Short mmCIF file of C-alpha atoms and ligand atoms in Angstrom, two decimals:
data_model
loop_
_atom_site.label_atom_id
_atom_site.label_comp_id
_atom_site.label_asym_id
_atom_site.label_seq_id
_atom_site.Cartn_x
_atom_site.Cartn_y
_atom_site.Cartn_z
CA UNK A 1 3.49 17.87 54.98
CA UNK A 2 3.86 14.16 54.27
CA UNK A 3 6.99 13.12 52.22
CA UNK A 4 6.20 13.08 48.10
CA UNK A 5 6.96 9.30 48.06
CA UNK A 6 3.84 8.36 50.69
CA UNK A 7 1.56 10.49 48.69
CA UNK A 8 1.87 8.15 45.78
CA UNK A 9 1.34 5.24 47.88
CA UNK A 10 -1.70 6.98 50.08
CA UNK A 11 -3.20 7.63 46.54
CA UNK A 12 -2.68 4.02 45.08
CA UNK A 13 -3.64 2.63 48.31
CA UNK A 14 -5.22 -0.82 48.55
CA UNK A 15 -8.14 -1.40 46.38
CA UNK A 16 -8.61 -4.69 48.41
CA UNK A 17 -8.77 -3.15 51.52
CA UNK A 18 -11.06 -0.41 50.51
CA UNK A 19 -13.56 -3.25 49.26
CA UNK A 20 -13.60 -4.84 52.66
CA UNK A 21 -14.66 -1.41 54.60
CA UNK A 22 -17.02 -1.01 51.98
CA UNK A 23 -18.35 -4.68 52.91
CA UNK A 24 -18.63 -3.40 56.76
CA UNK A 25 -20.54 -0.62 55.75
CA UNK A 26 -22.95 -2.48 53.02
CA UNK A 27 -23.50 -5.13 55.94
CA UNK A 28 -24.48 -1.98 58.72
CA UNK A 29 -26.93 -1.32 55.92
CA UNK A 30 -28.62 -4.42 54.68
CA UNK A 31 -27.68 -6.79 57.55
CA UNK A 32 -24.43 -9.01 57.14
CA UNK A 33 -26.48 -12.03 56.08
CA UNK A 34 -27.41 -10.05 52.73
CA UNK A 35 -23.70 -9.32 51.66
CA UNK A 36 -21.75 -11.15 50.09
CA UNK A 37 -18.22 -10.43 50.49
CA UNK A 38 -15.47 -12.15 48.53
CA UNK A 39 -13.21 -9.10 48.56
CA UNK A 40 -10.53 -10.11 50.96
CA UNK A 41 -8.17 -12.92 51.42
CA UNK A 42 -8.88 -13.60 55.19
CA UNK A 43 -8.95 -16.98 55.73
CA UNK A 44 -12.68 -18.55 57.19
CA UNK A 45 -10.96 -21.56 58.56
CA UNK A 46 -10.25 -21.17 62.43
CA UNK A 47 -6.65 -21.93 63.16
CA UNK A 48 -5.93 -25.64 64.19
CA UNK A 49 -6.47 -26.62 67.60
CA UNK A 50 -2.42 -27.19 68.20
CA UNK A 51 -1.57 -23.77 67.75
CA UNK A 52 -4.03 -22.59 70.15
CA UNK A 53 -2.50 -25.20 72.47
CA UNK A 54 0.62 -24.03 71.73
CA UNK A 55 0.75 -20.34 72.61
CA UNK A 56 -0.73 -21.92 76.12
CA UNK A 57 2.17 -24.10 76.34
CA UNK A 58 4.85 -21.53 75.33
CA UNK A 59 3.20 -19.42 77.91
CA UNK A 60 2.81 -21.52 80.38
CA UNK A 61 6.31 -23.58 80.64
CA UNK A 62 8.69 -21.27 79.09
CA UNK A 63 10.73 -18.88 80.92
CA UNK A 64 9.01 -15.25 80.59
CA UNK A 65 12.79 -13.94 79.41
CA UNK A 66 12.91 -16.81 76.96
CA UNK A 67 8.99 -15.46 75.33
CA UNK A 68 9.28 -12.28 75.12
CA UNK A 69 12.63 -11.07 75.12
CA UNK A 70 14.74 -9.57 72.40
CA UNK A 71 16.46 -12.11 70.63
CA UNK A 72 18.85 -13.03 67.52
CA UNK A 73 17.21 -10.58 64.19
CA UNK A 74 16.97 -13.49 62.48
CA UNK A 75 15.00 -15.54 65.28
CA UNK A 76 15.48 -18.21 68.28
CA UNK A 77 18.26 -20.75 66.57
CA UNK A 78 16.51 -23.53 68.29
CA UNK A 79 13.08 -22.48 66.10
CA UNK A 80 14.92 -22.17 63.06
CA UNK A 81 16.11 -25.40 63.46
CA UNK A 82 13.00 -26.99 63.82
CA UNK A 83 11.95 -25.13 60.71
CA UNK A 84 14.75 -26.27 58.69
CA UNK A 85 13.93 -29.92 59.37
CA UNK A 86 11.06 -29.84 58.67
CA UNK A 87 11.41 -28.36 55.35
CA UNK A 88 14.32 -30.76 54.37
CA UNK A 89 11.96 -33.87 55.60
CA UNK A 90 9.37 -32.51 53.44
CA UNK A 91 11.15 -31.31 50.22
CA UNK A 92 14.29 -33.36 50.46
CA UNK A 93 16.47 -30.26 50.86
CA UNK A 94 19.84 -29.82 53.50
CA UNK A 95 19.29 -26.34 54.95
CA UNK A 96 19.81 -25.65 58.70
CA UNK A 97 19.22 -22.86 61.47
CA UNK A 98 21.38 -20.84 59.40
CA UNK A 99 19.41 -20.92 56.20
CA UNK A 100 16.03 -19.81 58.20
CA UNK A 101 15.63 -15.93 58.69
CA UNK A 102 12.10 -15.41 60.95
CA UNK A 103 10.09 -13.05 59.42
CA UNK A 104 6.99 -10.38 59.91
CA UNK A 105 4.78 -12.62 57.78
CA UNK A 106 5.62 -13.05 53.70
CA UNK A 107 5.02 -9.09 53.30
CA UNK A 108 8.05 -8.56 56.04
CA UNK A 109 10.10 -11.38 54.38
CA UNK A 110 9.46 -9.82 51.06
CA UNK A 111 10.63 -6.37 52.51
CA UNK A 112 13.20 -7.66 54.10
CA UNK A 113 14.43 -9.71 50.70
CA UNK A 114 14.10 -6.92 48.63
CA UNK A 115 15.97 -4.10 50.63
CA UNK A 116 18.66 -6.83 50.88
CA UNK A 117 19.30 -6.64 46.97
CA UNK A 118 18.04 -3.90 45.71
CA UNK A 119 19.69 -0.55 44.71
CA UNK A 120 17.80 2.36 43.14
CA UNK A 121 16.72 1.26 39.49
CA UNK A 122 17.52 -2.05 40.06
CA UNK A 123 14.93 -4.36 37.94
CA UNK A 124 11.94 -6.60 39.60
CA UNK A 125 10.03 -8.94 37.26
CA UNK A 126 6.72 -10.17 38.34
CA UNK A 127 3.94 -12.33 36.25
CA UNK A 128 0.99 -10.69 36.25
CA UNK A 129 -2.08 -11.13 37.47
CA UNK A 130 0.02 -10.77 40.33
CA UNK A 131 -0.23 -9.49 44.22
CA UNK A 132 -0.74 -5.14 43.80
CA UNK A 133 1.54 -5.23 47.06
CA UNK A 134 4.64 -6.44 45.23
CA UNK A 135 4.98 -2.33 43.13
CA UNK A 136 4.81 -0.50 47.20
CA UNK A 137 7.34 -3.48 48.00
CA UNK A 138 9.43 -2.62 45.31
CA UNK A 139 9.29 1.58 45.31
CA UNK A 140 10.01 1.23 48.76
CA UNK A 141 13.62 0.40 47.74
CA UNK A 142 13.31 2.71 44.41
CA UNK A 143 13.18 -0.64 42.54
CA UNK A 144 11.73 -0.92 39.11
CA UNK A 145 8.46 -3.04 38.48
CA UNK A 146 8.74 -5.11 34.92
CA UNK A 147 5.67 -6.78 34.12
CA UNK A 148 5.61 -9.71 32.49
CA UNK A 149 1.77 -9.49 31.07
CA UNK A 150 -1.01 -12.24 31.71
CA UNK A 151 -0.83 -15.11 29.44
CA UNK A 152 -4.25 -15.52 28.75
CA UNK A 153 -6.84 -17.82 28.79
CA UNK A 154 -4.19 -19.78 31.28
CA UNK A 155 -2.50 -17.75 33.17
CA UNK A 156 0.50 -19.74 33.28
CA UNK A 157 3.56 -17.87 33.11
CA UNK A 158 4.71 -16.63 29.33
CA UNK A 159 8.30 -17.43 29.07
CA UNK A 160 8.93 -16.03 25.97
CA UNK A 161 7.95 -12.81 26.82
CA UNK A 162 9.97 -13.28 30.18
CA UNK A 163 12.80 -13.78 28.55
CA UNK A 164 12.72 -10.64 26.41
CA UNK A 165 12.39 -8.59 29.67
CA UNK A 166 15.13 -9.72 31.73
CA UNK A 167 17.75 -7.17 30.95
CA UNK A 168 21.65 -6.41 32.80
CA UNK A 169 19.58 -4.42 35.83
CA UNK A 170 17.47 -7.20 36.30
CA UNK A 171 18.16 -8.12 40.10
CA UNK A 172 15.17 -10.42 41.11
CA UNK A 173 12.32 -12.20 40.10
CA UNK A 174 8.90 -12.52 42.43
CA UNK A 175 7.06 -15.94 41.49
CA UNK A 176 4.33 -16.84 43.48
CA UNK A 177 2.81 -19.92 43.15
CA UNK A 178 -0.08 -20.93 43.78
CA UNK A 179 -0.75 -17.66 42.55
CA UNK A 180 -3.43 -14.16 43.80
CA UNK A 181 -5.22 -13.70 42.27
CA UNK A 182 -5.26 -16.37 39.88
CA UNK A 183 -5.50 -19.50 42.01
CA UNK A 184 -3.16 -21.44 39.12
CA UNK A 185 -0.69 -23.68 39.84
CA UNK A 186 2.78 -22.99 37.82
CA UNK A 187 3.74 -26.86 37.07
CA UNK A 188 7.40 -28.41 37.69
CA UNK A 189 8.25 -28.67 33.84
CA UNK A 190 7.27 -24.39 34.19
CA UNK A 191 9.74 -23.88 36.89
CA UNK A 192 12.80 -25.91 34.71
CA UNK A 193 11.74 -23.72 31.47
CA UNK A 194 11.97 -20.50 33.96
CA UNK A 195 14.86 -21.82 35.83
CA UNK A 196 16.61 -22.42 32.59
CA UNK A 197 15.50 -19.30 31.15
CA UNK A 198 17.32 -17.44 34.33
CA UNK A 199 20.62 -19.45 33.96
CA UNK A 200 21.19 -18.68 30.82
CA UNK A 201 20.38 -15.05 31.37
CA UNK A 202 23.43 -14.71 34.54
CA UNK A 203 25.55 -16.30 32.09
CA UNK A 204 25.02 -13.62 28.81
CA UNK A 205 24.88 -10.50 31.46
CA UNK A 206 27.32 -11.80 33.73
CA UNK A 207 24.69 -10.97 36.65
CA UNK A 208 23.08 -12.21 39.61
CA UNK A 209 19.60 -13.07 39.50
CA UNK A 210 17.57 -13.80 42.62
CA UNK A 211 14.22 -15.80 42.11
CA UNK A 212 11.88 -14.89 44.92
CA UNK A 213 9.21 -17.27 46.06
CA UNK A 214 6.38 -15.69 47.52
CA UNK A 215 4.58 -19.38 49.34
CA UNK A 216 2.24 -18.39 51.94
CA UNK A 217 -0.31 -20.75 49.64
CA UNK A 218 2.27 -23.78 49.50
CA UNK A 219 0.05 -25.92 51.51
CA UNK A 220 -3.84 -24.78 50.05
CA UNK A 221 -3.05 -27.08 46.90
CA UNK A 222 -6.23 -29.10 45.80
CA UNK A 223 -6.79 -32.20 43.64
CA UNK A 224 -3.17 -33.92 44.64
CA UNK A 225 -2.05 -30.69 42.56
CA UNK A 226 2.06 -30.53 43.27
CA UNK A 227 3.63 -27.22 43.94
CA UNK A 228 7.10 -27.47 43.53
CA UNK A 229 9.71 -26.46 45.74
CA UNK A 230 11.98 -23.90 43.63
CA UNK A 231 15.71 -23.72 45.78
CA UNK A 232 15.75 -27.42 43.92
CA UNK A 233 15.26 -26.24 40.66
CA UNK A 234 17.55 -23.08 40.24
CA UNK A 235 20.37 -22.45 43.03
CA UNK A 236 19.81 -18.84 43.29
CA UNK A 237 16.55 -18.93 45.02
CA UNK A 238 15.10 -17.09 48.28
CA UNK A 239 11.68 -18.53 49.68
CA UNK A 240 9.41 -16.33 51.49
CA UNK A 241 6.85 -18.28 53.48
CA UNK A 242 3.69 -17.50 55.93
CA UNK A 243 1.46 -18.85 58.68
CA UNK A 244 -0.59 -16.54 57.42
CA UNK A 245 -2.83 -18.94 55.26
CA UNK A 246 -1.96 -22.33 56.68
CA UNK A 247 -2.11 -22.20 59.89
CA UNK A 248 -5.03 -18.88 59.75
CA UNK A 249 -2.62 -16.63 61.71
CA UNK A 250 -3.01 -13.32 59.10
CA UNK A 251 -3.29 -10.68 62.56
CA UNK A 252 0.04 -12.44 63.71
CA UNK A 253 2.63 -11.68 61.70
CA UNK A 254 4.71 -14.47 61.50
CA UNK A 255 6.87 -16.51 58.64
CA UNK A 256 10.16 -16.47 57.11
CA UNK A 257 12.92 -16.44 54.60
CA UNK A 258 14.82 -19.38 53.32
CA UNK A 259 18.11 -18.37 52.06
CA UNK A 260 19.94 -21.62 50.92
CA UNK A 261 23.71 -21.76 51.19
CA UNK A 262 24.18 -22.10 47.13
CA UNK A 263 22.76 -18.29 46.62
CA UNK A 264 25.07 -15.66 45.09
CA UNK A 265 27.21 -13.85 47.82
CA UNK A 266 25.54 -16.15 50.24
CA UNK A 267 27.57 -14.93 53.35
CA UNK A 268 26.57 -10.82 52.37
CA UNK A 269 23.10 -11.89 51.48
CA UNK A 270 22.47 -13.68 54.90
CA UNK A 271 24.06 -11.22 57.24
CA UNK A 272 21.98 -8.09 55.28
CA UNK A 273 18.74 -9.88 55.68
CA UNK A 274 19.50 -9.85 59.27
CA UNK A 275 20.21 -6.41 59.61
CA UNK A 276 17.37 -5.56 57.04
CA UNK A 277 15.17 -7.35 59.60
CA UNK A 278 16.21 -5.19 62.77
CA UNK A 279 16.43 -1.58 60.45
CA UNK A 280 13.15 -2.14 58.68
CA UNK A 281 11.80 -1.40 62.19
CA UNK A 282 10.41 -5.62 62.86
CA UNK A 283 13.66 -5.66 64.76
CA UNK A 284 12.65 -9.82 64.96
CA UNK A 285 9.54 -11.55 63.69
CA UNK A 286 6.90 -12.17 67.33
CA UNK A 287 9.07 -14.11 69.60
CA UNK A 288 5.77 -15.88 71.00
CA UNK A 289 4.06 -16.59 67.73
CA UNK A 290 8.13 -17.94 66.80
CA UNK A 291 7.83 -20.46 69.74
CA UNK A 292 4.21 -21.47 69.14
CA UNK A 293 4.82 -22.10 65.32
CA UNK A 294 7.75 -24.17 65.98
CA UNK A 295 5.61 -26.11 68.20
CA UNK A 296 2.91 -27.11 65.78
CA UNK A 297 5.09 -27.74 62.28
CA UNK A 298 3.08 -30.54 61.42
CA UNK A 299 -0.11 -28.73 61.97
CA UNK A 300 -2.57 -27.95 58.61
CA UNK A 301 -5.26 -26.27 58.03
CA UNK A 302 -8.80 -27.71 56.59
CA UNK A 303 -8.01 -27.69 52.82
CA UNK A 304 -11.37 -29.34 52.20
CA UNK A 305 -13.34 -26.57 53.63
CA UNK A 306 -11.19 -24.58 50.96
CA UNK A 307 -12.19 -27.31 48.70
CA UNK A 308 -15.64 -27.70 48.74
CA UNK A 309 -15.91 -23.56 48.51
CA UNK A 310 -13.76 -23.68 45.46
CA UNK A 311 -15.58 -26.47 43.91
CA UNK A 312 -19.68 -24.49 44.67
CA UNK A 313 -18.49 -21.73 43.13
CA UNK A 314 -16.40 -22.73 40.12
CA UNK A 315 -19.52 -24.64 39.07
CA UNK A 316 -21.75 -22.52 39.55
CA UNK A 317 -20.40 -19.42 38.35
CA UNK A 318 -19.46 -21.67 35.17
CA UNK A 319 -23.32 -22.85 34.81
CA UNK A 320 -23.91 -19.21 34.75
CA UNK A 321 -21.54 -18.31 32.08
CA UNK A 322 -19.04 -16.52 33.63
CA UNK A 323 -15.44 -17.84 32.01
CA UNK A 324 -13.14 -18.88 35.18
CA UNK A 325 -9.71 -19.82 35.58
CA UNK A 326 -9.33 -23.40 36.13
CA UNK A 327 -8.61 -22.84 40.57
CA UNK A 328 -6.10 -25.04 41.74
CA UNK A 329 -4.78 -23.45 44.90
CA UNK A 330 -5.21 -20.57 47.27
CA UNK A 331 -8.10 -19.57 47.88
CA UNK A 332 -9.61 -17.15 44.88
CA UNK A 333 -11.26 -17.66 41.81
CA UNK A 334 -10.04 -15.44 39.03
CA UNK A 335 -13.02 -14.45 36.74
CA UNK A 336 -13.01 -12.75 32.88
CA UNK A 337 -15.09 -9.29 33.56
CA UNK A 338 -18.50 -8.56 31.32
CA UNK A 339 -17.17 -5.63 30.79
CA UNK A 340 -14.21 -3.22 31.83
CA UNK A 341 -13.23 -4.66 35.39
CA UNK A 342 -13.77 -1.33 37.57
CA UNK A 343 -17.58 -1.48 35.66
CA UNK A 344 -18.01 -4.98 36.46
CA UNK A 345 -16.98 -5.02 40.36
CA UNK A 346 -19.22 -1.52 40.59
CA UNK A 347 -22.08 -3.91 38.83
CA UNK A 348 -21.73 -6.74 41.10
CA UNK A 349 -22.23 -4.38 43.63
CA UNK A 350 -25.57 -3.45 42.92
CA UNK A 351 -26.64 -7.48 43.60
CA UNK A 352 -24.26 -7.02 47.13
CA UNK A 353 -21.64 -9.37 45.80
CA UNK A 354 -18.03 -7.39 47.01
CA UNK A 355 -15.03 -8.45 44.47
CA UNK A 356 -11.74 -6.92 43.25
CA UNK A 357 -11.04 -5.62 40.16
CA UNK A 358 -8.42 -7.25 38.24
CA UNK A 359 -6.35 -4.22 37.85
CA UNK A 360 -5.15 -4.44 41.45
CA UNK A 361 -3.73 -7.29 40.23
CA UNK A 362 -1.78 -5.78 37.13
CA UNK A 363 -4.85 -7.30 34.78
CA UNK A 364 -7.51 -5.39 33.63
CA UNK A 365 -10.48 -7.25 32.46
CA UNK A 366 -11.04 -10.00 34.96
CA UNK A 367 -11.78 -9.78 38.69
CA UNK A 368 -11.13 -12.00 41.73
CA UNK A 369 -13.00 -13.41 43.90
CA UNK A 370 -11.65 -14.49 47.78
CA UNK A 371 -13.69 -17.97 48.85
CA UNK A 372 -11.78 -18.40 51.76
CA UNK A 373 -15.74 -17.52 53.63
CA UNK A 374 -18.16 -19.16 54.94
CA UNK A 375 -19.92 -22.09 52.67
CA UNK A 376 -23.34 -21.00 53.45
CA UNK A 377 -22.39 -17.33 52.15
CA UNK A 378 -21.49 -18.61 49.00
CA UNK A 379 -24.43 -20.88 49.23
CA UNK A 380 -27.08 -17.52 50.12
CA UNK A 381 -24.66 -15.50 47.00
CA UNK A 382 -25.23 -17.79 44.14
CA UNK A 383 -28.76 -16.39 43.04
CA UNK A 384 -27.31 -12.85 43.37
CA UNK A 385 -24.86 -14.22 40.68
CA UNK A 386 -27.09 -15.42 38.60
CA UNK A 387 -28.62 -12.22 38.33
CA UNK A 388 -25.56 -10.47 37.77
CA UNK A 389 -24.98 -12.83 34.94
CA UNK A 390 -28.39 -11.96 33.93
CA UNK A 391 -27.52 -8.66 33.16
CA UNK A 392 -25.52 -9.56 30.19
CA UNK A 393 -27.25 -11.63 28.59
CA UNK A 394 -28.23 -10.57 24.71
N1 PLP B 401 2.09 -12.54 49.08
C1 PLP B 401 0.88 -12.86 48.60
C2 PLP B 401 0.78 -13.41 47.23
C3 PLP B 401 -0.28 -12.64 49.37
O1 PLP B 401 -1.47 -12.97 48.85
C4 PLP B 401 -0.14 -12.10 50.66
C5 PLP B 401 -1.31 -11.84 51.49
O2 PLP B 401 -2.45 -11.98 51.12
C6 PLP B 401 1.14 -11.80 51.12
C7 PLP B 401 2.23 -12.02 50.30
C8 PLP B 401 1.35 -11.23 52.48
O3 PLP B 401 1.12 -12.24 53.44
P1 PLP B 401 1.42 -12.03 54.97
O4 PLP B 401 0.11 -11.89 55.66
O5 PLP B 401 2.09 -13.30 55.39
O6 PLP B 401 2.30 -10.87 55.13
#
């Protein structure tokens, strides 16, 4: 008999993931070429050549102790460094090896973040549309969800409403930006209003409120869009960050947390992320993958592969009528459903186009679409779409 709590989660379990065994199947069926799969956030673009080069190198010239033995929770001191320095020549910040916390991707810095502050009841806000992952995140430290709802057509984030939902439980914030399932951009003036907004709060309740940034799209940022770096903007801020999507390491498990020294309780905070890290079971984020990163800091991915998807199918799917969220980064398009979103994705379905509903995402009504795939995919899809469009046409 499996413990009450994982019954919830087994039942609520990934929407997005089902969609992408359902792709393997549909593809069995009516050969890959014929599918069109947009349902998962995998990125298409092959890692850069320096990482590849990297792992070699680690391999090859570093001590076998050094790669693969247990090390520091937080991570090798000498990768951190490198981490930190690059950051601060980057974002004009001062952290150092002490700052940097090496992490099992963004979902084990998130974990790791949110068992450090949260007790039972404790209050998370997110924005939605937002990332389903962030409510198991969140019950797995008997946290409370509060959902800020989708301010629609834009999906910026509504403030107003924010600040009617922070309340004296409210422990941390999750804003990810640029945002899944959106693909918006939140804009630097956004950030002072919500850093503002947060100040003022700590000062009425008397509380500590942590803003968690969820980056692993800092770097897939198109038309010179800026995201902004938020430890600048409000002082009690904790970055989670990924190779996942910029360097096209998603199997590898490897990021981390940025805890600057000007966060609330900074000394407590630190050493519990450590030990969150080691009892969570990651013990320490892949020593090799730690080494390699470190290695290649300067490495990026091919935005304009990213680019020219987003670009195909924002116009396109406009020319057909679908209404789309102006895409600015990551890698999805965020599009309004013909009709209730479950309907809709089991419609699109029919044409072999694979999509998520929006209410993975905490918004009902519209649906996402991943374009980190191949170019000629989305190329071979775009009749299928038009047909789907088709269909509600009066
Ligand atoms: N946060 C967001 C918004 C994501 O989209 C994802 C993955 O898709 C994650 C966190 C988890 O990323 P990682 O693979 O680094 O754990």
């Amino acid at each position: 008999m499996i413990a009450k709590k994982m019954v919830k989660f087994v039942e609520g379990s990934s929407v997005t993931r089902a969609m992408f065994e359902e792709g393997k199947k549909m593809a069995a069926k009516y050969g890959a070429e014929n599918v069109y799969d947009f349902s998962l956030g995998n990125p298409s673009v092959e890692p850069p050549k320096q990482v590849k080069e990297a792992i070699i190198d680690v391999l090859e010239n570093d001590s076998p102790n050094f790669v693969h033995g247990y090390m520091n929770n937080s991570g090798y001191e000498e990768v951190r460094e490198k981490i930190a320095q690059s950051i601060n020549k980057r974002f004009d910040t001062k952290f150092s090896q002490k700052n940097i916390i090496m992490t099992v991707g963004a979902a084990g810095g998130l974990n790791v973040a949110l068992k450090t502050l949260l007790d039972p009841g404790d209050e998370v806000i997110a924005f939605a549309p937002y990332f389903g992952e962030y409510n198991n995140y969140v019950a797995n430290f008997d946290g409370v969800m509060v959902v800020v709802p989708a301010d629609i057509p834009n999906f910026q984030l509504d403030l107003d409403t924010f600040a009617q939902k922070i309340t004296p439980k409210t422990k941390a914030v999750i804003v990810n930006n640029p945002n899944n399932p959106s693909g918006v951009v939140y804009s630097e003036a956004t950030i002072k209003k919500l850093a503002a907004i947060l100040e003022e709060k700590q000062k009425e309740f008397g509380t500590a409120i942590y803003l968690i940034a969820d980056e692993p799209y800092r770097e897939l940022a198109y038309d010179g869009v800026v995201v902004p770096y938020l430890t600048k903007y409000y002082a009690n801020t904790i970055v989670g960050y990924s190779y996942s999507k910029s360097l096209s390491l998603p199997g590898e498990r490897i990021g981390y947390l940025v805890i600057p020294d000007e966060v609330d309780d900074f000394e407590n905070v630190l050493a519990a992320a450590n030990v969150a890290n080691r009892i969570l079971g990651f013990v320490n984020a892949p020593s090799l993958l730690q080494l390699a990163v470190s290695k290649c800091l300067d490495a990026t991915t091919d935005v304009e592969a990213y680019d020219a998807n987003r670009r195909l199918l924002y116009d396109a799917l406009t020319k057909y009528g679908f209404e789309c969220a102006k895409p600015e980064g990551a890698f999805y398009l965020w599009v309004k459903a013909k009709e209730d979103d479950a309907a809709f994705v089991a419609k699109a379905k029919e044409f072999n186009i694979l999509m998520v509903p929006g209410s993975a995402f905490a918004c009902p009504g519209y649906v996402r679409i991943a374009y980190c795939v191949d170019h000629e995919m989305i190329k071979r899809s775009l009749p299928a779409f038009e047909k789907l469009a088709k269909c509600y046409e009066v």
